[in-house]
Structure formats: structure tokens, C-alpha cells
Amino acid sequence: MVEKVLQLKCSCNEYPWGKKGSDSLAAQLCSKTPGTDFNIDENTPYSEMWMGTYPELPSYVLETGEDLQDVLDNNAAELIGQTVPKRFNHNKIPYLPKVLSIAKALPLQLHPNKDMAAKLHSRDPSQFTDPNHKPEIALALSDFEAFCGFKPLKEIAALLDLEPLQQFLPTVKKPNFDDQVLKHVVKAMLSASDETIKSVNDALLKLPRESFGSNTHIPDLIPRLSSQYDKTDNGTVVALITMNYLQLKKGDSIYIPADGIHAYLSGDIIECMARSNNVLNTGFCPRAERNSVEQFCSVLTFMPHSPKECMLQPQKFERSRDGKTKVYAPPLAEFSTLMTEVEKGGIEGIGAIEGPSMFIVREGKGLLRATGKEYQLSDGYIFFVGQGVDMEFEASEEALEIYTFIVE
């Protein structure tokens, strides 16, 4: 008999935007797996804990030390089932979940769509390590700030009436501010010299607060972002003037489509994405780490929308037996994310999922009942669950908060 419930051990990467040491929730959770060899260094920034089988930072079966992908390859029918190979033509987990702990802005970035990802992978497999797209969701575990997509055109146009910003408009003025004007503006901002960006930021800070209309976060964030990356970073002007600024609370979620511009600023989040690590960067990072402006803008989708349209609302999960699980279901085939909250002494059952699933206990203590066995649960514990398994969570000692990633 193949064991269908496998406790995992994972690891964190150490990008400089991560929170340091024990301040990082990603590191805290990663360190709590019993018997793990992951130890927190208080001077190291821990940015992302990865869960799953992506080769850059794979998960391992806690009991045996085996690479999870090796176990799946040897037991594909029992653990993966038929949904994934029929839909994606492989036996890999089609999603990549993470816990992110963000101390300062991530690079201003986008993830190429499937066609572009395949071309970039073919040209430069060392930088673009797979041919897949990477749409994603970010689910707030705490107060969370993000730039997500472009503001409505009228709002951008009004800001560009400010004298320091008029230099980024086309020389020949069009009758309407449309997506092509926006593209010109973004390219001009990204191509501007260090001196130009610094002078624009300085000039914006001298304007009366009411000059920014409803965008009063702009003068507040210029000093903060400048202290993180420098007043000469092009990302500051692009993000503040053209992009939606969001302040989310725990349980709020945003969806980032392929080719969608975004940058996360602060907080702790659950992130789940299609199985890929392709990214194009253009700001909030050293110039040597940026992709060319031409390449970035050729991939970028210039589709303005309101902040509300960034949001992904949770829905009732039909396989929830006791009504304590909701689902965040983005418009894509690779995954959905479940949030389960069980009060102390309570129980929640989840009906069998057709494909492979994986979950992390954010906090609490209790039990998982599955395949006729009981498994101890505590904060930071991560499990892979094979297809076709009914699960029951019991918050026997403390209330449980669990995030599960599924494909059906």
C-alpha cells in the first residue's frame, strides 16, 4: 500500500527583501517541522518558504528524506491520479505554494504568459527555467501592502497634469489618454536617468498634499521607498503614479494574471502560483538585475482597472462538510486555495479531492484523520495528500488555521 499522507520538510530562500531572523513568519513556520535541519540565523533575511516539487527549492518527505517528486514519479497513479496528466501532460504538482515575509518592496515585476515563457526558456534556460506561465494569488496573513495593476486611465491622466510628471507624456498630445499613451509614459519613466527620477521625486515632495487628490499615499511612500532602494529607482515613479496601491487585511486576496505588473511592499502572505519561476524585473532592484525596458514593456499588458478588480473574493467550498472552509478560486486550471478555520474542540471534514493537494497549518494544534490514521497537527506542519483522500481536521488542543492547495 502506498502511503497517501506525507509530512514534508521545506526550506526558505534568502532574498534581501525578506524579514530578518525570527521576525520572518516564513522562517518561523519552516523551523517548526519536527526534526528539520532548518535553523534560523537572526542576521539572515528569510523571504519565501516554498512547498512542492519545483526543483529550485523542493520539499522532502520528513520520514524518509526522499525528494517528494521522486515519490510522486514512483507512485503517480495512486498519488497524482488522472486529472493532472490529462490536463497538463505530466505527473508533477501543477502549482507552487509559498509563505512570504516581506520587509521591503519586492522588485517591480511581471510573469510572462505561456507563449512568451516558452520563447524565453528556449532562448535563455538559465534565467527562464521553465516554459510555463505564472499567474498567482496572494492571500494576506497579516496587514499587507501591494502595488497591483494599472490605475484607471482618468486617475493616471490627472496625476500626469502635475508639472514634474508632464515630461513623461508624448510630445504630440493625443486627444484621449488611452493604453498606448500609458505604454509611452511607463517606458519613458523606466528609461529616465537617475538624475531625472531623483529630481521628480524631490519635486513631488514639494507639492501641496491636495495636489495628489485621493492618492495621498504618494508623498507618504516616496521617502519610504527611497530609503529602501534610493531616490533614483525608476520603480518608485512607475508604481506610485501609474499603479493601484492596496492595503489588505488578513483574509483579503488579490489575483495577478500572467503579464500583470505588480510589486508587494510589506506583510506576511500565502502565495500560490502556477508551477513556474519565470519573472521579468524592472525596478526596486539594482540596475544589473533588471531586464531591458523594451523587453519588459513588450510583454506587459497595459490593461487599467480599479483596485476592486484586483481582489479575489472567497466562496463557499462545496466539499466542506461542516462549513468551516472557503475557497479562493482564480480563473485558471492549475490550482485553488482553501482556508479552513476550526474553533477549539471543533471538526471540519473535506471531501476527497480528485488531484494532489498540500496544506500548511498556519497556527493551532490538533489532528488530521485520513486513510484510517491520525496525524498530529501544529503550526508550521506541512503535508502532501494524494488524490482521492477524505480529510477530517479536529482542533483538539487549539483553534486551527489551515491553508490547502488543490487541483481538481
Short mmCIF file of C-alpha atoms in Angstrom, two decimals:
data_model
loop_
_atom_site.label_atom_id
_atom_site.label_comp_id
_atom_site.label_asym_id
_atom_site.label_seq_id
_atom_site.Cartn_x
_atom_site.Cartn_y
_atom_site.Cartn_z
CA MET A 1 0.00 0.00 0.00
CA VAL A 2 1.26 3.47 -0.92
CA GLU A 3 1.23 5.99 1.93
CA LYS A 4 -1.03 8.81 0.71
CA VAL A 5 -0.43 11.31 3.52
CA LEU A 6 3.18 12.51 3.76
CA GLN A 7 4.53 15.09 6.17
CA LEU A 8 7.06 17.34 4.46
CA LYS A 9 10.06 19.43 5.38
CA CYS A 10 10.70 22.59 3.40
CA SER A 11 13.18 25.44 3.25
CA CYS A 12 13.37 29.22 2.81
CA ASN A 13 15.26 31.35 0.36
CA GLU A 14 17.06 34.49 1.49
CA TYR A 15 16.28 37.42 -0.80
CA PRO A 16 17.24 40.78 0.79
CA TRP A 17 13.60 41.97 0.89
CA GLY A 18 12.69 39.26 3.43
CA LYS A 19 12.22 39.81 7.15
CA LYS A 20 15.24 39.05 9.31
CA GLY A 21 15.58 36.03 11.54
CA SER A 22 12.66 35.18 13.80
CA ASP A 23 10.73 38.23 12.57
CA SER A 24 10.09 36.22 9.39
CA LEU A 25 6.89 34.17 9.57
CA ALA A 26 8.19 32.09 6.67
CA ALA A 27 11.25 31.14 8.75
CA GLN A 28 9.20 30.59 11.89
CA LEU A 29 6.87 28.13 10.18
CA CYS A 30 9.72 26.43 8.33
CA SER A 31 11.61 25.82 11.58
CA LYS A 32 8.70 24.14 13.36
CA THR A 33 8.71 20.88 11.43
CA PRO A 34 9.93 18.25 13.94
CA GLY A 35 13.42 17.02 13.14
CA THR A 36 14.03 19.59 10.41
CA ASP A 37 17.59 20.68 9.66
CA PHE A 38 16.42 24.26 9.06
CA ASN A 39 17.75 26.63 11.74
CA ILE A 40 17.07 30.36 11.95
CA ASP A 41 20.01 32.78 11.83
CA GLU A 42 18.84 36.08 13.35
CA ASN A 43 21.02 38.09 10.93
CA THR A 44 19.67 36.46 7.76
CA PRO A 45 16.65 37.74 5.79
CA TYR A 46 14.19 34.91 5.13
CA SER A 47 11.85 35.82 2.29
CA GLU A 48 9.97 32.76 0.98
CA MET A 49 9.26 29.26 2.19
CA TRP A 50 8.48 27.06 -0.82
CA MET A 51 6.25 23.99 -0.72
CA GLY A 52 6.09 21.44 -3.51
CA THR A 53 8.29 19.96 -6.17
CA TYR A 54 9.79 22.86 -8.12
CA PRO A 55 13.47 21.83 -8.48
CA GLU A 56 14.92 25.12 -7.24
CA LEU A 57 13.72 24.59 -3.65
CA PRO A 58 11.95 21.19 -3.45
CA SER A 59 10.19 19.65 -0.47
CA TYR A 60 11.28 16.36 1.10
CA VAL A 61 9.34 13.62 2.85
CA LEU A 62 10.07 14.12 6.54
CA GLU A 63 10.15 10.43 7.50
CA THR A 64 12.41 9.16 4.70
CA GLY A 65 14.27 12.23 3.41
CA GLU A 66 13.17 11.44 -0.16
CA ASP A 67 12.60 14.21 -2.68
CA LEU A 68 8.81 14.50 -2.96
CA GLN A 69 8.98 14.46 -6.77
CA ASP A 70 10.78 11.11 -6.70
CA VAL A 71 7.99 9.66 -4.58
CA LEU A 72 5.37 11.04 -6.96
CA ASP A 73 7.21 9.68 -10.01
CA ASN A 74 7.27 6.20 -8.48
CA ASN A 75 3.61 6.26 -7.41
CA ALA A 76 1.95 8.58 -9.92
CA ALA A 77 -1.33 6.67 -10.36
CA GLU A 78 -2.00 6.45 -6.61
CA LEU A 79 -0.81 9.93 -5.59
CA ILE A 80 -1.37 12.17 -8.63
CA GLY A 81 -4.33 10.40 -10.27
CA GLN A 82 -5.71 11.15 -13.72
CA THR A 83 -6.73 14.81 -13.57
CA VAL A 84 -3.21 16.29 -13.74
CA PRO A 85 -1.77 14.13 -16.57
CA LYS A 86 -4.89 14.60 -18.68
CA ARG A 87 -4.91 18.36 -18.23
CA PHE A 88 -1.19 19.16 -18.17
CA ASN A 89 0.53 16.15 -19.79
CA HIS A 90 2.79 15.49 -16.80
CA ASN A 91 2.79 13.95 -13.32
CA LYS A 92 4.05 16.98 -11.44
CA ILE A 93 2.18 19.12 -8.95
CA PRO A 94 0.93 21.96 -11.20
CA TYR A 95 1.11 24.65 -8.53
CA LEU A 96 3.81 26.18 -6.31
CA PRO A 97 2.71 27.44 -2.86
CA LYS A 98 4.82 29.73 -0.70
CA VAL A 99 4.77 31.71 2.52
CA LEU A 100 6.27 35.18 2.02
CA SER A 101 7.52 37.51 4.76
CA ILE A 102 8.10 40.96 3.27
CA ALA A 103 10.14 43.68 4.96
CA LYS A 104 10.57 45.96 1.95
CA ALA A 105 9.31 46.20 -1.62
CA LEU A 106 9.87 43.26 -3.92
CA PRO A 107 11.13 44.03 -7.43
CA LEU A 108 8.57 45.66 -9.71
CA GLN A 109 7.81 42.69 -11.90
CA LEU A 110 5.64 40.62 -14.21
CA HIS A 111 5.47 36.96 -15.17
CA PRO A 112 5.35 36.17 -18.92
CA ASN A 113 2.42 34.31 -20.45
CA LYS A 114 2.81 30.77 -21.78
CA ASP A 115 3.83 31.71 -25.32
CA MET A 116 6.42 34.23 -24.17
CA ALA A 117 7.64 31.96 -21.37
CA ALA A 118 8.29 29.17 -23.88
CA LYS A 119 10.27 31.56 -26.12
CA LEU A 120 12.29 32.98 -23.23
CA HIS A 121 13.02 29.50 -21.87
CA SER A 122 14.22 28.37 -25.29
CA ARG A 123 16.50 31.43 -25.61
CA ASP A 124 17.84 31.56 -22.06
CA PRO A 125 17.02 28.49 -19.93
CA SER A 126 19.43 29.56 -17.20
CA GLN A 127 17.34 32.67 -16.42
CA PHE A 128 13.91 31.41 -17.52
CA THR A 129 13.95 27.95 -16.00
CA ASP A 130 10.69 26.59 -17.39
CA PRO A 131 8.30 27.20 -20.33
CA ASN A 132 5.22 27.83 -18.19
CA HIS A 133 3.21 30.90 -17.24
CA LYS A 134 2.91 32.08 -13.63
CA PRO A 135 -0.43 33.63 -12.72
CA GLU A 136 -0.71 33.81 -8.94
CA ILE A 137 -2.75 34.79 -5.92
CA ALA A 138 -1.58 36.49 -2.74
CA LEU A 139 -3.63 35.82 0.41
CA ALA A 140 -2.92 38.11 3.36
CA LEU A 141 -1.95 36.54 6.70
CA SER A 142 -1.46 40.00 8.25
CA ASP A 143 -1.74 43.62 7.15
CA PHE A 144 -0.39 43.55 3.59
CA GLU A 145 0.55 46.32 1.14
CA ALA A 146 0.91 45.84 -2.60
CA PHE A 147 1.02 47.61 -5.94
CA CYS A 148 -1.20 45.69 -8.33
CA GLY A 149 -2.01 46.55 -11.96
CA PHE A 150 -2.54 49.97 -13.51
CA LYS A 151 -4.93 52.56 -12.12
CA PRO A 152 -7.93 53.69 -14.19
CA LEU A 153 -6.70 55.89 -17.04
CA LYS A 154 -8.51 59.02 -15.82
CA GLU A 155 -6.72 58.79 -12.49
CA ILE A 156 -3.30 58.41 -14.13
CA ALA A 157 -4.01 61.26 -16.55
CA ALA A 158 -4.95 63.59 -13.68
CA LEU A 159 -1.66 62.88 -11.89
CA LEU A 160 0.31 63.47 -15.09
CA ASP A 161 -1.05 67.02 -15.13
CA LEU A 162 1.33 67.70 -12.25
CA GLU A 163 4.24 69.73 -13.61
CA PRO A 164 7.08 67.38 -12.54
CA LEU A 165 5.39 64.49 -14.38
CA GLN A 166 4.47 66.16 -17.69
CA GLN A 167 7.88 65.31 -19.16
CA PHE A 168 6.82 61.65 -19.41
CA LEU A 169 3.88 62.40 -21.75
CA PRO A 170 4.23 62.07 -25.55
CA THR A 171 5.47 65.19 -27.32
CA VAL A 172 2.48 65.05 -29.65
CA LYS A 173 -0.55 65.07 -27.39
CA LYS A 174 -3.32 62.62 -28.27
CA PRO A 175 -6.98 63.66 -27.82
CA ASN A 176 -7.56 60.81 -25.36
CA PHE A 177 -5.36 59.26 -22.69
CA ASP A 178 -5.51 55.62 -23.78
CA ASP A 179 -3.50 52.43 -23.20
CA GLN A 180 -0.95 53.46 -25.83
CA VAL A 181 -0.27 56.75 -24.04
CA LEU A 182 0.08 54.77 -20.82
CA LYS A 183 2.62 52.49 -22.52
CA HIS A 184 4.62 55.53 -23.67
CA VAL A 185 4.53 57.00 -20.14
CA VAL A 186 5.68 53.78 -18.47
CA LYS A 187 8.52 53.29 -20.98
CA ALA A 188 9.60 56.92 -20.50
CA MET A 189 9.60 56.52 -16.72
CA LEU A 190 11.57 53.28 -16.86
CA SER A 191 14.09 54.78 -19.31
CA ALA A 192 14.62 58.01 -17.36
CA SER A 193 18.04 58.76 -15.93
CA ASP A 194 18.91 58.58 -12.25
CA GLU A 195 19.05 62.38 -12.12
CA THR A 196 15.59 62.73 -13.68
CA ILE A 197 13.97 60.28 -11.26
CA LYS A 198 15.59 61.93 -8.24
CA SER A 199 14.50 65.40 -9.36
CA VAL A 200 10.93 64.18 -9.98
CA ASN A 201 10.72 62.65 -6.51
CA ASP A 202 12.13 65.80 -4.91
CA ALA A 203 9.68 67.99 -6.85
CA LEU A 204 6.68 65.83 -5.95
CA LEU A 205 7.52 66.10 -2.26
CA LYS A 206 7.39 69.91 -2.50
CA LEU A 207 3.81 69.93 -3.85
CA PRO A 208 0.83 70.54 -1.54
CA ARG A 209 -0.73 67.29 -0.33
CA GLU A 210 -4.04 68.14 -2.00
CA SER A 211 -2.28 68.11 -5.41
CA PHE A 212 -2.49 64.31 -5.38
CA GLY A 213 -6.26 64.10 -4.99
CA SER A 214 -7.22 60.74 -3.50
CA ASN A 215 -3.65 59.46 -3.98
CA THR A 216 -2.32 60.89 -0.71
CA HIS A 217 -0.18 57.78 -0.27
CA ILE A 218 2.22 59.15 -2.92
CA PRO A 219 4.02 61.75 -0.75
CA ASP A 220 3.94 59.29 2.17
CA LEU A 221 5.59 56.47 0.23
CA ILE A 222 8.27 58.39 -1.69
CA PRO A 223 10.57 58.74 1.38
CA ARG A 224 9.90 55.15 2.44
CA LEU A 225 10.65 53.62 -0.96
CA SER A 226 13.61 55.94 -1.47
CA SER A 227 15.12 54.77 1.82
CA GLN A 228 14.74 51.16 0.70
CA TYR A 229 16.11 51.49 -2.84
CA ASP A 230 17.28 55.10 -3.43
CA LYS A 231 15.60 58.19 -4.87
CA THR A 232 16.93 57.24 -8.30
CA ASP A 233 14.99 53.96 -8.59
CA ASN A 234 12.62 54.15 -11.57
CA GLY A 235 10.20 51.77 -9.88
CA THR A 236 9.13 54.44 -7.39
CA VAL A 237 7.67 56.76 -10.04
CA VAL A 238 6.08 53.96 -12.07
CA ALA A 239 4.44 52.34 -9.04
CA LEU A 240 3.22 55.49 -7.31
CA ILE A 241 1.91 57.31 -10.37
CA THR A 242 0.52 54.54 -12.57
CA MET A 243 -0.33 51.58 -10.31
CA ASN A 244 -3.05 50.69 -7.80
CA TYR A 245 -1.88 50.84 -4.19
CA LEU A 246 -3.68 48.30 -2.00
CA GLN A 247 -3.82 47.90 1.78
CA LEU A 248 -5.21 44.48 2.63
CA LYS A 249 -6.26 42.85 5.89
CA LYS A 250 -5.93 39.22 6.91
CA GLY A 251 -8.09 37.04 4.66
CA ASP A 252 -8.06 39.50 1.74
CA SER A 253 -6.66 38.18 -1.52
CA ILE A 254 -5.53 39.53 -4.89
CA TYR A 255 -5.14 37.79 -8.24
CA ILE A 256 -2.19 38.58 -10.52
CA PRO A 257 -2.71 37.37 -14.11
CA ALA A 258 0.17 36.47 -16.41
CA ASP A 259 1.72 39.68 -17.81
CA GLY A 260 0.27 41.68 -14.89
CA ILE A 261 2.57 44.28 -13.31
CA HIS A 262 2.88 44.12 -9.52
CA ALA A 263 5.14 44.64 -6.50
CA TYR A 264 4.48 43.58 -2.92
CA LEU A 265 5.52 46.09 -0.23
CA SER A 266 5.08 44.60 3.23
CA GLY A 267 3.38 41.89 5.25
CA ASP A 268 3.07 38.13 5.51
CA ILE A 269 1.18 36.26 2.81
CA ILE A 270 0.32 32.88 1.41
CA GLU A 271 1.19 32.93 -2.28
CA CYS A 272 0.20 30.25 -4.76
CA MET A 273 1.03 30.22 -8.44
CA ALA A 274 1.20 28.01 -11.47
CA ARG A 275 4.32 25.85 -11.47
CA SER A 276 6.89 28.35 -12.71
CA ASN A 277 9.67 30.66 -11.57
CA ASN A 278 9.82 32.97 -14.59
CA VAL A 279 9.97 36.68 -13.87
CA LEU A 280 10.91 39.96 -15.53
CA ASN A 281 12.08 42.76 -13.18
CA THR A 282 12.26 46.47 -13.86
CA GLY A 283 12.56 48.39 -10.58
CA PHE A 284 13.06 48.14 -6.80
CA CYS A 285 16.26 46.24 -7.50
CA PRO A 286 19.82 47.04 -8.68
CA ARG A 287 20.08 48.01 -12.36
CA ALA A 288 22.20 44.94 -13.06
CA GLU A 289 19.24 42.75 -12.05
CA ARG A 290 16.68 44.48 -14.28
CA ASN A 291 15.51 43.23 -17.63
CA SER A 292 15.59 45.68 -20.53
CA VAL A 293 12.82 48.27 -20.66
CA GLU A 294 11.98 47.19 -24.21
CA GLN A 295 11.65 43.53 -23.24
CA PHE A 296 9.61 44.31 -20.13
CA CYS A 297 7.16 46.59 -21.94
CA SER A 298 6.80 44.21 -24.90
CA VAL A 299 5.45 41.54 -22.52
CA LEU A 300 3.48 43.80 -20.18
CA THR A 301 -0.32 44.04 -20.53
CA PHE A 302 -1.44 47.67 -20.35
CA MET A 303 -4.94 46.99 -19.03
CA PRO A 304 -6.02 49.53 -16.39
CA HIS A 305 -8.56 48.54 -13.73
CA SER A 306 -9.86 49.64 -10.36
CA PRO A 307 -8.37 48.37 -7.09
CA LYS A 308 -11.57 46.38 -6.53
CA GLU A 309 -10.93 44.41 -9.72
CA CYS A 310 -7.62 43.17 -8.28
CA MET A 311 -9.42 41.42 -5.45
CA LEU A 312 -10.24 37.71 -5.37
CA GLN A 313 -13.25 37.04 -3.18
CA PRO A 314 -13.56 33.75 -1.25
CA GLN A 315 -16.52 31.49 -1.91
CA LYS A 316 -18.18 28.62 -0.07
CA PHE A 317 -16.28 25.37 -0.69
CA GLU A 318 -18.74 22.71 -1.80
CA ARG A 319 -16.67 19.82 -0.41
CA SER A 320 -16.65 21.34 3.08
CA ARG A 321 -18.63 19.02 5.35
CA ASP A 322 -19.01 21.39 8.30
CA GLY A 323 -18.92 24.79 6.57
CA LYS A 324 -15.57 25.91 8.00
CA THR A 325 -13.65 26.08 4.72
CA LYS A 326 -13.79 28.71 1.99
CA VAL A 327 -12.12 28.63 -1.40
CA TYR A 328 -10.13 31.27 -3.29
CA ALA A 329 -10.53 30.13 -6.89
CA PRO A 330 -8.65 32.18 -9.52
CA PRO A 331 -9.70 31.91 -13.20
CA LEU A 332 -7.14 29.25 -14.15
CA ALA A 333 -6.80 25.47 -14.21
CA GLU A 334 -3.73 24.90 -12.06
CA PHE A 335 -4.98 25.47 -8.51
CA SER A 336 -7.38 26.84 -5.93
CA THR A 337 -6.54 27.72 -2.33
CA LEU A 338 -8.65 26.73 0.67
CA MET A 339 -8.74 28.49 4.03
CA THR A 340 -10.01 26.35 6.92
CA GLU A 341 -10.69 27.77 10.37
CA VAL A 342 -11.78 25.40 13.14
CA GLU A 343 -12.51 26.58 16.67
CA LYS A 344 -11.07 24.67 19.65
CA GLY A 345 -12.99 21.43 20.06
CA GLY A 346 -14.44 21.73 16.54
CA ILE A 347 -14.22 19.46 13.50
CA GLU A 348 -14.14 20.11 9.75
CA GLY A 349 -14.38 17.46 7.06
CA ILE A 350 -13.23 17.96 3.46
CA GLY A 351 -14.41 15.55 0.80
CA ALA A 352 -11.94 13.73 -1.44
CA ILE A 353 -10.07 15.90 -3.97
CA GLU A 354 -9.56 14.45 -7.45
CA GLY A 355 -5.97 15.66 -7.72
CA PRO A 356 -2.98 16.02 -5.36
CA SER A 357 -3.27 18.52 -2.52
CA MET A 358 -0.93 20.06 0.01
CA PHE A 359 -1.62 22.01 3.19
CA ILE A 360 0.17 24.07 5.84
CA VAL A 361 -1.01 24.71 9.39
CA ARG A 362 -0.66 28.45 9.95
CA GLU A 363 -1.43 28.12 13.65
CA GLY A 364 -3.06 25.85 16.20
CA LYS A 365 -2.84 22.25 17.38
CA GLY A 366 -5.00 19.28 16.53
CA LEU A 367 -5.39 16.16 14.44
CA LEU A 368 -5.80 15.12 10.85
CA ARG A 369 -7.77 11.92 10.22
CA ALA A 370 -7.23 10.40 6.79
CA THR A 371 -6.76 6.92 5.27
CA GLY A 372 -7.74 5.35 8.58
CA LYS A 373 -4.91 7.04 10.50
CA GLU A 374 -4.40 10.06 12.74
CA TYR A 375 -1.68 12.67 12.22
CA GLN A 376 -0.61 15.33 14.70
CA LEU A 377 -1.03 18.93 13.54
CA SER A 378 0.76 22.01 14.83
CA ASP A 379 1.74 25.41 13.42
CA GLY A 380 4.24 25.05 10.61
CA TYR A 381 3.38 21.42 9.81
CA ILE A 382 3.10 20.75 6.08
CA PHE A 383 1.52 17.69 4.46
CA PHE A 384 1.14 16.32 0.96
CA VAL A 385 -2.13 14.41 0.45
CA GLY A 386 -2.62 12.12 -2.52
CA GLN A 387 -5.67 12.22 -4.75
CA GLY A 388 -8.97 10.74 -3.62
CA VAL A 389 -8.45 11.13 0.15
CA ASP A 390 -11.15 12.32 2.58
CA MET A 391 -9.75 14.53 5.35
CA GLU A 392 -11.07 15.46 8.78
CA PHE A 393 -9.45 18.20 10.86
CA GLU A 394 -10.05 18.33 14.62
CA ALA A 395 -8.91 21.31 16.70
CA SER A 396 -8.35 19.16 19.77
CA GLU A 397 -5.98 21.48 21.67
CA GLU A 398 -6.12 24.90 20.00
CA ALA A 399 -8.10 26.53 17.19
CA LEU A 400 -6.70 25.58 13.77
CA GLU A 401 -6.00 27.79 10.75
CA ILE A 402 -5.04 25.73 7.69
CA TYR A 403 -4.32 26.63 4.05
CA THR A 404 -4.76 23.85 1.47
CA PHE A 405 -3.75 23.95 -2.20
CA ILE A 406 -5.73 21.78 -4.59
CA VAL A 407 -6.24 20.95 -8.25
CA GLU A 408 -9.35 19.16 -9.48
#
